[in-house]
CSV table of C-alpha atoms and ligand atoms in Angstrom, one decimal:
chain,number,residue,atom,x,y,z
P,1148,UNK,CA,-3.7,-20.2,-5.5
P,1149,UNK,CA,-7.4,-19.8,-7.5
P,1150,UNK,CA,-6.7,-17.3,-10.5
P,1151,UNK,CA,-9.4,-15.6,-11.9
P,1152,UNK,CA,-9.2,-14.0,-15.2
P,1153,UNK,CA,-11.7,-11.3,-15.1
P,1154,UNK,CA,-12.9,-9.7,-19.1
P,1155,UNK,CA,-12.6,-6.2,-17.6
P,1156,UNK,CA,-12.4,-3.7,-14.9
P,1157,UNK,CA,-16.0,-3.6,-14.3
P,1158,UNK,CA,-16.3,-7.6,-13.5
P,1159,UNK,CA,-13.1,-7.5,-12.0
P,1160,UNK,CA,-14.6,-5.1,-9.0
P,1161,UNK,CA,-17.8,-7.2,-9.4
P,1162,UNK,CA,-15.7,-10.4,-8.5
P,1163,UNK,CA,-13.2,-8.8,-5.9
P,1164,UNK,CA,-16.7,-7.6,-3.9
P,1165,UNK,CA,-18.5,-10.5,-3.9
P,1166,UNK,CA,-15.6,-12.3,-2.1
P,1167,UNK,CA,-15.9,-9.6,0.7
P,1168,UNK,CA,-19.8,-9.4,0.5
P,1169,UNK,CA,-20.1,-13.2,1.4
P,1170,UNK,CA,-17.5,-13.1,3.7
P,1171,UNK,CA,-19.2,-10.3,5.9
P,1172,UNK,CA,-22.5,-12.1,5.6
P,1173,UNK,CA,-21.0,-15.2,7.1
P,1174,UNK,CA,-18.9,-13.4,9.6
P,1175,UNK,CA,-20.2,-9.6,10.4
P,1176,UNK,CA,-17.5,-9.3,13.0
P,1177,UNK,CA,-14.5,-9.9,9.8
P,1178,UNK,CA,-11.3,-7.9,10.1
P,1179,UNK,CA,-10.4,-6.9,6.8
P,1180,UNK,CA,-7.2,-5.5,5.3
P,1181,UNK,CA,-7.4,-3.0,3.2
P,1182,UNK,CA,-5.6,-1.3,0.1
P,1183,UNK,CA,-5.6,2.0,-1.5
P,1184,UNK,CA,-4.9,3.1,-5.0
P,1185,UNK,CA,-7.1,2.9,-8.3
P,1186,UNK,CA,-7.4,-0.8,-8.3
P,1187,UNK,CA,-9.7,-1.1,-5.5
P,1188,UNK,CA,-11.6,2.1,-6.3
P,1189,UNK,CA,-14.6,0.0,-8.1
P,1190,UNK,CA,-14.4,-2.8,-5.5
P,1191,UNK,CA,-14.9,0.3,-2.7
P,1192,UNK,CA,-18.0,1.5,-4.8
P,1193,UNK,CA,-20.0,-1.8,-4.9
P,1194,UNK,CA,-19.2,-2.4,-1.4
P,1195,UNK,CA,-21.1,1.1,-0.9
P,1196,UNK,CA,-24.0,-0.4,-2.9
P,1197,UNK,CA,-24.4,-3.3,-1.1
P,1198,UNK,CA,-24.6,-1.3,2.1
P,1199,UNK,CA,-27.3,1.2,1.2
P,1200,UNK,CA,-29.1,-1.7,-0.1
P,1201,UNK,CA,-29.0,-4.0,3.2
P,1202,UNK,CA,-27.4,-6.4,1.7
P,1203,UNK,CA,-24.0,-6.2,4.4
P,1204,UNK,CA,-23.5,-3.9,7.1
P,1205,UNK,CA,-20.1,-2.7,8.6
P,1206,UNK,CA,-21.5,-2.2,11.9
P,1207,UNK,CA,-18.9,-4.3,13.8
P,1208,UNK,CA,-16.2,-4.4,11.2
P,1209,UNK,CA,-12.6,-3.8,11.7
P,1210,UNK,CA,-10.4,-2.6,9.6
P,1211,UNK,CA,-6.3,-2.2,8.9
P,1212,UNK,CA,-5.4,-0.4,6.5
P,1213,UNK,CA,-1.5,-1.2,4.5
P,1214,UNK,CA,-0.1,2.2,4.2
P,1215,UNK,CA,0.3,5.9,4.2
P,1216,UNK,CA,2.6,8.4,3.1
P,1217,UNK,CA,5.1,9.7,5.4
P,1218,UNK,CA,4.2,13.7,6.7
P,1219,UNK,CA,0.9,13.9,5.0
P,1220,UNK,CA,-1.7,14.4,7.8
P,1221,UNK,CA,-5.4,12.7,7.8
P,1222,UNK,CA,-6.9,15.5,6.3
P,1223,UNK,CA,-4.9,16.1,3.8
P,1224,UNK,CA,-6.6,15.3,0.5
P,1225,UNK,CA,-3.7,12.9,-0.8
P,1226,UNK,CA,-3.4,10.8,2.1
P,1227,UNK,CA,-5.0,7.8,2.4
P,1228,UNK,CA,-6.9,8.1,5.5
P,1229,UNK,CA,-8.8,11.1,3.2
P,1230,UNK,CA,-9.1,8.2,0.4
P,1231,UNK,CA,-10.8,5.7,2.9
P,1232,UNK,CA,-12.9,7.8,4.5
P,1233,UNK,CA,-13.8,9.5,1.0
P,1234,UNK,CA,-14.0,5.9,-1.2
P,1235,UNK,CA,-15.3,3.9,1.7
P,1236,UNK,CA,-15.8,4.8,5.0
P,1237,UNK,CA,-18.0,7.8,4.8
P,1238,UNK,CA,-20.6,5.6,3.2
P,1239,UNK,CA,-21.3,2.8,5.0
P,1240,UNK,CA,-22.3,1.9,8.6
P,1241,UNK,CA,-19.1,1.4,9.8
P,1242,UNK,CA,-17.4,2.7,12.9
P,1243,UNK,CA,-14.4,4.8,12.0
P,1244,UNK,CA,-13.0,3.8,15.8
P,1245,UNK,CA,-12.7,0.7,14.5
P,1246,UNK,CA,-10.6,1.5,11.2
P,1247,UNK,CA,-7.0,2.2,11.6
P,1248,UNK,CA,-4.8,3.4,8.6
P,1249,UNK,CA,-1.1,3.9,9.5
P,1250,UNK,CA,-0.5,7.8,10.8
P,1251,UNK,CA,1.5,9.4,8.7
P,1252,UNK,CA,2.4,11.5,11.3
P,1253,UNK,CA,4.4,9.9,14.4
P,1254,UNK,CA,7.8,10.9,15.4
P,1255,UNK,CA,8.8,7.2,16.0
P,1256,UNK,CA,8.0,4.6,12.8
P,1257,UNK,CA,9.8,1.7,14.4
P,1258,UNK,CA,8.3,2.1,17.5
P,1259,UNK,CA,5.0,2.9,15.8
P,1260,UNK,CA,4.9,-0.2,13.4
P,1261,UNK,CA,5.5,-2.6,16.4
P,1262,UNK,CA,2.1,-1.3,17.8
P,1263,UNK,CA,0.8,-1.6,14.5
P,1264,UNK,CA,1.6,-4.4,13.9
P,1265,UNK,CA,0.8,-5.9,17.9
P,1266,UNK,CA,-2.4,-4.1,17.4
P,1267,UNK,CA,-3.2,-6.7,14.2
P,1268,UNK,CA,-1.9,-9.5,15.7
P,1269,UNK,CA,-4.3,-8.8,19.0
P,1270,UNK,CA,-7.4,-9.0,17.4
P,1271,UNK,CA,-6.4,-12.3,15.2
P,1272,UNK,CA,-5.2,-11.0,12.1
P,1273,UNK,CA,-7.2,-10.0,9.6
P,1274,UNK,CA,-9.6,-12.6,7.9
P,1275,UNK,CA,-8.6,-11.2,4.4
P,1276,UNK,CA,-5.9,-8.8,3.0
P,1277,UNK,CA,-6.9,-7.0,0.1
P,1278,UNK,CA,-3.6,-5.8,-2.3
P,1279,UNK,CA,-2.9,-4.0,-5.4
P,1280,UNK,CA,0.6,-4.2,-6.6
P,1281,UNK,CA,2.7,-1.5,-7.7
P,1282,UNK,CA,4.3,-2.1,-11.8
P,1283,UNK,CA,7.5,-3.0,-9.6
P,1284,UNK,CA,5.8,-5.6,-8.1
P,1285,UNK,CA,5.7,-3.8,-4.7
P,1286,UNK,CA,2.5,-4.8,-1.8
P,1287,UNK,CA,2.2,-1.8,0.1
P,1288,UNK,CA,4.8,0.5,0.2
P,1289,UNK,CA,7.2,-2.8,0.3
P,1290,UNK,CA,9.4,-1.6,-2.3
P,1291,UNK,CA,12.0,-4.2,-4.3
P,1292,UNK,CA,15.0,-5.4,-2.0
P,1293,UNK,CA,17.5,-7.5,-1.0
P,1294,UNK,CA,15.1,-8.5,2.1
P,1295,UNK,CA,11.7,-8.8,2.7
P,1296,UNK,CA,10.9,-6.9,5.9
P,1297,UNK,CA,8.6,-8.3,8.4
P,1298,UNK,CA,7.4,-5.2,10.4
P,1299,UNK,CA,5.5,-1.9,9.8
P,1300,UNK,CA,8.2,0.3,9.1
P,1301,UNK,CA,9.1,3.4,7.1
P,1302,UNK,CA,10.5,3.1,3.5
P,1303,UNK,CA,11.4,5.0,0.9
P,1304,UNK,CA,9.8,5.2,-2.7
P,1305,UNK,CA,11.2,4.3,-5.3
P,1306,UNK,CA,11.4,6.4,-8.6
P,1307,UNK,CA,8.9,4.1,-10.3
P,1308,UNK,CA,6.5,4.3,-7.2
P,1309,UNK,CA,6.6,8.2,-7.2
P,1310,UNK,CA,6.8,8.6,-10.7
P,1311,UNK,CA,3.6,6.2,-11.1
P,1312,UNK,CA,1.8,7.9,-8.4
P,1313,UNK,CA,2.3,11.2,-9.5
P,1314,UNK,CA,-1.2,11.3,-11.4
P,1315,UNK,CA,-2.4,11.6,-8.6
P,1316,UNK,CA,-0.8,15.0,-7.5
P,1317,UNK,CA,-0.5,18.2,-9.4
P,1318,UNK,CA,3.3,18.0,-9.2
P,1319,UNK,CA,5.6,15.2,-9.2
P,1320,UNK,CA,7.4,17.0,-6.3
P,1321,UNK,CA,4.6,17.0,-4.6
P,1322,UNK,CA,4.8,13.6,-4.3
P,1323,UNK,CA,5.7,12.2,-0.4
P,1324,UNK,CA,9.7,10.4,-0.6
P,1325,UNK,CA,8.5,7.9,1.9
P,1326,UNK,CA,5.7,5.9,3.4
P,1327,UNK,CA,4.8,3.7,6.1
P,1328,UNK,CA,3.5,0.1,5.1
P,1329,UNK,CA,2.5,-3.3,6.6
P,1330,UNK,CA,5.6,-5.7,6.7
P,1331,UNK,CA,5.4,-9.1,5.2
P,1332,UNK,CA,4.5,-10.7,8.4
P,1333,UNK,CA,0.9,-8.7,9.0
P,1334,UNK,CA,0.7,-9.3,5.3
P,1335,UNK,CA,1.5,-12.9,5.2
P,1336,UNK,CA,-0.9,-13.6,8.3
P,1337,UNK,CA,-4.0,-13.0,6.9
P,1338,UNK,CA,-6.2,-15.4,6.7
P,1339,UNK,CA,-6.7,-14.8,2.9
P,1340,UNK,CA,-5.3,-12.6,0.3
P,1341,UNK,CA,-7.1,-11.2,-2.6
P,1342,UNK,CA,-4.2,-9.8,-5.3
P,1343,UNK,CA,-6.3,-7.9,-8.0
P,1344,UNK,CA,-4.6,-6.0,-10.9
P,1345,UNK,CA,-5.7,-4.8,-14.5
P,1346,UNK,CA,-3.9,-3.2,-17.0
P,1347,UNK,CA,-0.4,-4.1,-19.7
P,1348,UNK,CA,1.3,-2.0,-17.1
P,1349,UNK,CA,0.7,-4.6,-14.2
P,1350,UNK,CA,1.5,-7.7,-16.5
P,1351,UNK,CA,5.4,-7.6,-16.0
P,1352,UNK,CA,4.8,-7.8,-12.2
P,1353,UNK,CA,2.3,-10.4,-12.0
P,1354,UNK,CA,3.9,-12.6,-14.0
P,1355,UNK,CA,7.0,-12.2,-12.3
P,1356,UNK,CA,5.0,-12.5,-9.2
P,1357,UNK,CA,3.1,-15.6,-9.6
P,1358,UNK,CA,5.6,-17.5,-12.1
P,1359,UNK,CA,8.9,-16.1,-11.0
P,1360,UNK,CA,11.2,-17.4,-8.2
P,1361,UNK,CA,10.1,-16.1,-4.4
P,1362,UNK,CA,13.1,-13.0,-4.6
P,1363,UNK,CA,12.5,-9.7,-2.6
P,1364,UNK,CA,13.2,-8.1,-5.8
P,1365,UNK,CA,10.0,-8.8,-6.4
P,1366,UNK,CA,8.0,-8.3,-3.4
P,1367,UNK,CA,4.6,-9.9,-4.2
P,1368,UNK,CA,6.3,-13.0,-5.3
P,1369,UNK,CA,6.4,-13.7,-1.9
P,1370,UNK,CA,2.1,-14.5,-1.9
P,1371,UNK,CA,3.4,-17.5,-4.1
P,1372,UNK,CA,3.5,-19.1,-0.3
P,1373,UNK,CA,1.0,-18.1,1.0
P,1374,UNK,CA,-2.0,-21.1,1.9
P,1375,UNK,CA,-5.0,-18.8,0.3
P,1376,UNK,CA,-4.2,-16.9,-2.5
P,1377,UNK,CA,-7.3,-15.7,-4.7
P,1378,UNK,CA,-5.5,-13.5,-7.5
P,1379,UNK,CA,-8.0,-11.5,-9.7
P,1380,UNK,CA,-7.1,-9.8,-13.0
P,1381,UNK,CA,-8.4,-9.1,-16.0
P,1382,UNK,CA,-6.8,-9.9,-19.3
P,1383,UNK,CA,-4.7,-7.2,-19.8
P,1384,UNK,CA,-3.0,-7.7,-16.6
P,1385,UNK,CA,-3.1,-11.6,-17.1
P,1386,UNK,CA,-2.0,-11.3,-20.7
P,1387,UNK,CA,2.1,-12.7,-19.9
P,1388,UNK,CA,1.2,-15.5,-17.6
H,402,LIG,P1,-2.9,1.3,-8.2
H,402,LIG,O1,-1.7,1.0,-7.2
H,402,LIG,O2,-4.0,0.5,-7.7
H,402,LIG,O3,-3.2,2.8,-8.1
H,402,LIG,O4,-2.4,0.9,-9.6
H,402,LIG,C1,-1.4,-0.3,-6.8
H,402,LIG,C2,-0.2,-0.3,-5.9
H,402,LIG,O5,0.7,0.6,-6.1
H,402,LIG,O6,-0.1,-1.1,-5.0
């Protein structure tokens, strides 16, 4: 694992871009995994910037996207297909046939997150999985549990999870009960992982993550395995390891 501890938010997103910057400049074609959620907001942005400057293009870029909340549909303003397209996508050269975000919308999850999850595996895996983590320590949706669940499936939130992302909506009962995330296996077969967190209210979870044992409970503990960890923070969330 290479841990970088990052003096704030600003270098943080400086850091977590540059790894995708020189990544896409070696390999235009890169698949890359992507995350939603305030963490990756200033990564997003300086992505943008190096796009209108020339510096990368997203021409033939795939993307896969971890998760979406259950019966919100792409338009809707609080899903996260609206949050790609609005943070990234609808800024940059890419081709949006060529991004996928789970649909929060199917009748069938199980049967759903087997395509998803075939459709991953088919064009490699992605080169590099970016994740936040949730102050329970959850990737994705994959909330704490007695297993870690391979597949794309549907799960339900926990209180934490809804409580914490219910600054994003105008009510907490607003909030979706479920999601659909990337398994551990899609998860685990990227080629790399970036893991970037700041604030006190992620240190619990890293440091459980990265020092703890490898428990479900705990579902980013799990990257502890995982051949090519990069884990960026800045001190606030670094400040228990
Ligand atoms: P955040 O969410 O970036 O909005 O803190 C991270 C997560 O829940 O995975």
């Amino acid at each position: 694992m290479e841990l970088i501890i990052c003096k704030d938010y600003e270098e943080l997103s400086q850091k977590a871009s540059e790894i995708i910057i020189s990544m896409l400049k070696e390999n235009p074609k890169s698949i890359l995994g992507l995350a939603t959620g305030s963490t990756p907001e200033g990564m997003y942005a300086n992505l943008v910037k190096a796009n209108e400057n020339n510096e990368i293009s997203f021409k033939d870029v795939k993307t896969f996207n971890l998760d979406e909340y259950y019966g919100l549909d792409p338009e809707n303003d609080q899903s996260y297909r609206y949050f790609m397209n609005d943070k990234l996508f609808n800024h940059v050269d890419i081709n949006k046939e060529y991004t996928r975000v789970p649909s929060g919308t199917i009748e069938n999850p199980e049967e759903y997150g087997k395509k998803y999850d075939e459709e991953i595996e088919n064009a490699g895996g992605t080169d590099i999985q970016v994740l936040g983590i949730g102050a329970n320590g959850h990737i994705g949706f994959n909330e704490p549990s007695d297993v870690f669940t391979p597949e794309t499936h549907l799960v339900k939130l926990t209180e934490k999870t809804i409580s914490d992302n219910s600054r994003f909506f105008e009510n907490i009962d607003d909030v979706p009960k479920e999601a659909i995330t990337m398994g551990m296996k899609s998860i685990m077969s990227a080629k790399k992982v970036l893991l970037i967190a700041n604030g006190k209210n992620k240190a619990d979870a890293i440091y459980k993550s990265l020092r703890g044992p490898i428990d479900p409970k705990v579902p980013a503990s799990i990257l502890q395995v995982h051949p090519d960890l990069v884990v960026i923070l800045d001190e606030d969330a670094a400040s228990l390891l």
